[in-house]
Short mmCIF file of C-alpha atoms and ligand atoms in Angstrom, two decimals:
data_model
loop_
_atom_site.label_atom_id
_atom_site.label_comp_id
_atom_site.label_asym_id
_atom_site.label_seq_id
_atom_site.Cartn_x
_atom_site.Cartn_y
_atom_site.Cartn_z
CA UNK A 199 0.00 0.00 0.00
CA UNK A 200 1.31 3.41 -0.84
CA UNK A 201 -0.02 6.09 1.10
CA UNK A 202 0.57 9.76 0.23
CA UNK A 203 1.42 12.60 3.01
CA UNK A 204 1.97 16.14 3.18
CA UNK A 205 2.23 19.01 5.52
CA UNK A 206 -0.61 21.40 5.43
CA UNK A 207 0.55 23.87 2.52
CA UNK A 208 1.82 21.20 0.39
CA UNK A 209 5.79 22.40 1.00
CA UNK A 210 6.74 18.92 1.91
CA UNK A 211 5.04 16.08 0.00
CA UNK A 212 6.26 12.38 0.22
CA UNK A 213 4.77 8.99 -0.40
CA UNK A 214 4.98 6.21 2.16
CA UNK A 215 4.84 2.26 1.65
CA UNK A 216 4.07 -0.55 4.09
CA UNK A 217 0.83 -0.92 5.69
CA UNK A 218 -0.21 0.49 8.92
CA UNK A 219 -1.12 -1.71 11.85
CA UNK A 220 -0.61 0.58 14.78
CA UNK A 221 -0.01 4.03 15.37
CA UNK A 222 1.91 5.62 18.34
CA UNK A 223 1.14 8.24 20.84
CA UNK A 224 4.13 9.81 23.18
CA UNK A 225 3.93 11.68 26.18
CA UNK A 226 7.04 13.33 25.41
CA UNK A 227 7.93 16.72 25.60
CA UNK A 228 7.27 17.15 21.90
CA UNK A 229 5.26 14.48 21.04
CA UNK A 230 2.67 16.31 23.89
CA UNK A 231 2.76 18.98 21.96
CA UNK A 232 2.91 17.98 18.35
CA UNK A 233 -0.07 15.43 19.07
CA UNK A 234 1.14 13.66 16.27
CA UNK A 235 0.39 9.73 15.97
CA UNK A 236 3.59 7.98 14.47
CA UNK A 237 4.11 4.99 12.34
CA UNK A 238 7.32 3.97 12.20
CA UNK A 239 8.75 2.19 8.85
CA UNK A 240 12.20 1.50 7.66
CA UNK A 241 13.63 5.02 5.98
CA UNK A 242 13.52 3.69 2.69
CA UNK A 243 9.72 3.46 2.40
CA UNK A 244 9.77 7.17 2.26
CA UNK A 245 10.39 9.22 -0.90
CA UNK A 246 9.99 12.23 -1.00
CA UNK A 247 7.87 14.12 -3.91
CA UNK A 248 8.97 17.75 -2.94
CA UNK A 249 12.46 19.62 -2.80
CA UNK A 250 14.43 20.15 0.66
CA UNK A 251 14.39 23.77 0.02
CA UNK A 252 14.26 26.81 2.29
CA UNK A 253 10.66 25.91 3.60
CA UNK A 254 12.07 22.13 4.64
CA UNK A 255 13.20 22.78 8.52
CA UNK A 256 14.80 20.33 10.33
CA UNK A 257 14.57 20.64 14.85
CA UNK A 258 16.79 18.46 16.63
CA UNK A 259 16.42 18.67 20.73
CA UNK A 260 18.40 16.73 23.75
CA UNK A 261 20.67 14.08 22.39
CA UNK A 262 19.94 15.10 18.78
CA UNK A 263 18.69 11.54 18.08
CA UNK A 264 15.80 12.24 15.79
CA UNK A 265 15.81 14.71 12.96
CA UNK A 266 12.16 16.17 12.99
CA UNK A 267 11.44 17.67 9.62
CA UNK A 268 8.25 20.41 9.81
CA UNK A 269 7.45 22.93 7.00
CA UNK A 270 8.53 26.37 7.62
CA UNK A 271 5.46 27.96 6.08
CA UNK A 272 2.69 26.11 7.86
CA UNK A 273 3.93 25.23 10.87
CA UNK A 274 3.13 21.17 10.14
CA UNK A 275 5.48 18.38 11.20
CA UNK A 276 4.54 15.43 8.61
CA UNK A 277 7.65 13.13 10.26
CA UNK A 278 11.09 12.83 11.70
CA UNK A 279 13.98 10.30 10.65
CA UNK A 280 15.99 8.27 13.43
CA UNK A 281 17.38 5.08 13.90
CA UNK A 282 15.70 2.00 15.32
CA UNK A 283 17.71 0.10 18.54
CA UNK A 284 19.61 -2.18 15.85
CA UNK A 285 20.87 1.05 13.76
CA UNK A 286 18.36 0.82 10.73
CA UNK A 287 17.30 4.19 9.45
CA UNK A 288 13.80 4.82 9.95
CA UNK A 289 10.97 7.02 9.43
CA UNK A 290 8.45 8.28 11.55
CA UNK A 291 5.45 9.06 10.29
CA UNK A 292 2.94 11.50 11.62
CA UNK A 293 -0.01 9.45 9.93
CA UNK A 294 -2.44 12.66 11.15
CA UNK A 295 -1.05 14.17 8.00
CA UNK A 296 -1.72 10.99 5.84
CA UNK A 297 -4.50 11.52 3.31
CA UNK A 298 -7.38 9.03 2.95
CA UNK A 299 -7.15 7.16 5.89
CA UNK A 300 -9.89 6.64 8.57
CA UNK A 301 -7.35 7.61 11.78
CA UNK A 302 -9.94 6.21 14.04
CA UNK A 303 -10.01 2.65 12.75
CA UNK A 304 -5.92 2.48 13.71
CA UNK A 305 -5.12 0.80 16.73
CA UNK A 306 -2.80 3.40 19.09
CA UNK A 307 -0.27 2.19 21.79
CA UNK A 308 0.68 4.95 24.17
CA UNK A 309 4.41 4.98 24.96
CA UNK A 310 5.43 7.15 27.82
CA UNK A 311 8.69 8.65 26.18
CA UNK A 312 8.09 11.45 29.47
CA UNK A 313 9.89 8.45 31.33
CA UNK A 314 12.01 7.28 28.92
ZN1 ZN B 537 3.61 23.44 4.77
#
């Protein structure tokens, strides 16, 4: 399944494969405010349909571990890009941004990154 995303203004566009079985909350200091719901899939499954240009920002907090990418012009933060605990490069996607998906129907697992 290929699902398409994009921040609100359209700045940052990028398709998305695999298929979504759960989506995750975080109580984390960003996640909290963010209220994103992420889906995490290896990096690759992303491409990206839009330039990195000067609208493409890129926040990095505490141990700089994830790259969160948000558009400069609306304010929308469509994913970040880490690495899972074996060192694969992965994506996570805020699927609130996804189009065409019921959000409701996906199953959420809290994680309580405040904690972590
Ligand atoms: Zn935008």
């Amino acid at each position: 399944m290929t699902y398409q995303e994009s921040c609100h203004c359209g700045s940052i566009a990028f398709e998305v494969e695999g298929r979504i079985e759960q989506a995750m909350s975080c109580n984390c200091s960003i996640c909290s405010r963010k209220g994103s719901l992420m889906w995490f899939v290896p990096a690759g499954h992303l491409t990206l349909r839009t330039p990195q240009d000067e609208n493409f920002g890129t926040y990095v907090f505490n141990q700089h571990v994830i790259r969160h990418r948000f558009c400069k012009n609306c304010g929308i933060h469509p994913y970040g890009e880490g690495t899972d605990p074996k060192g694969q490069a992965m994506a996570a996607i805020n699927i609130r941004c996804l189009e065409g998906i019921d959000i409701d129907a996906i199953p959420v697992t809290r994680y309580d990154g405040r904690s972590a």
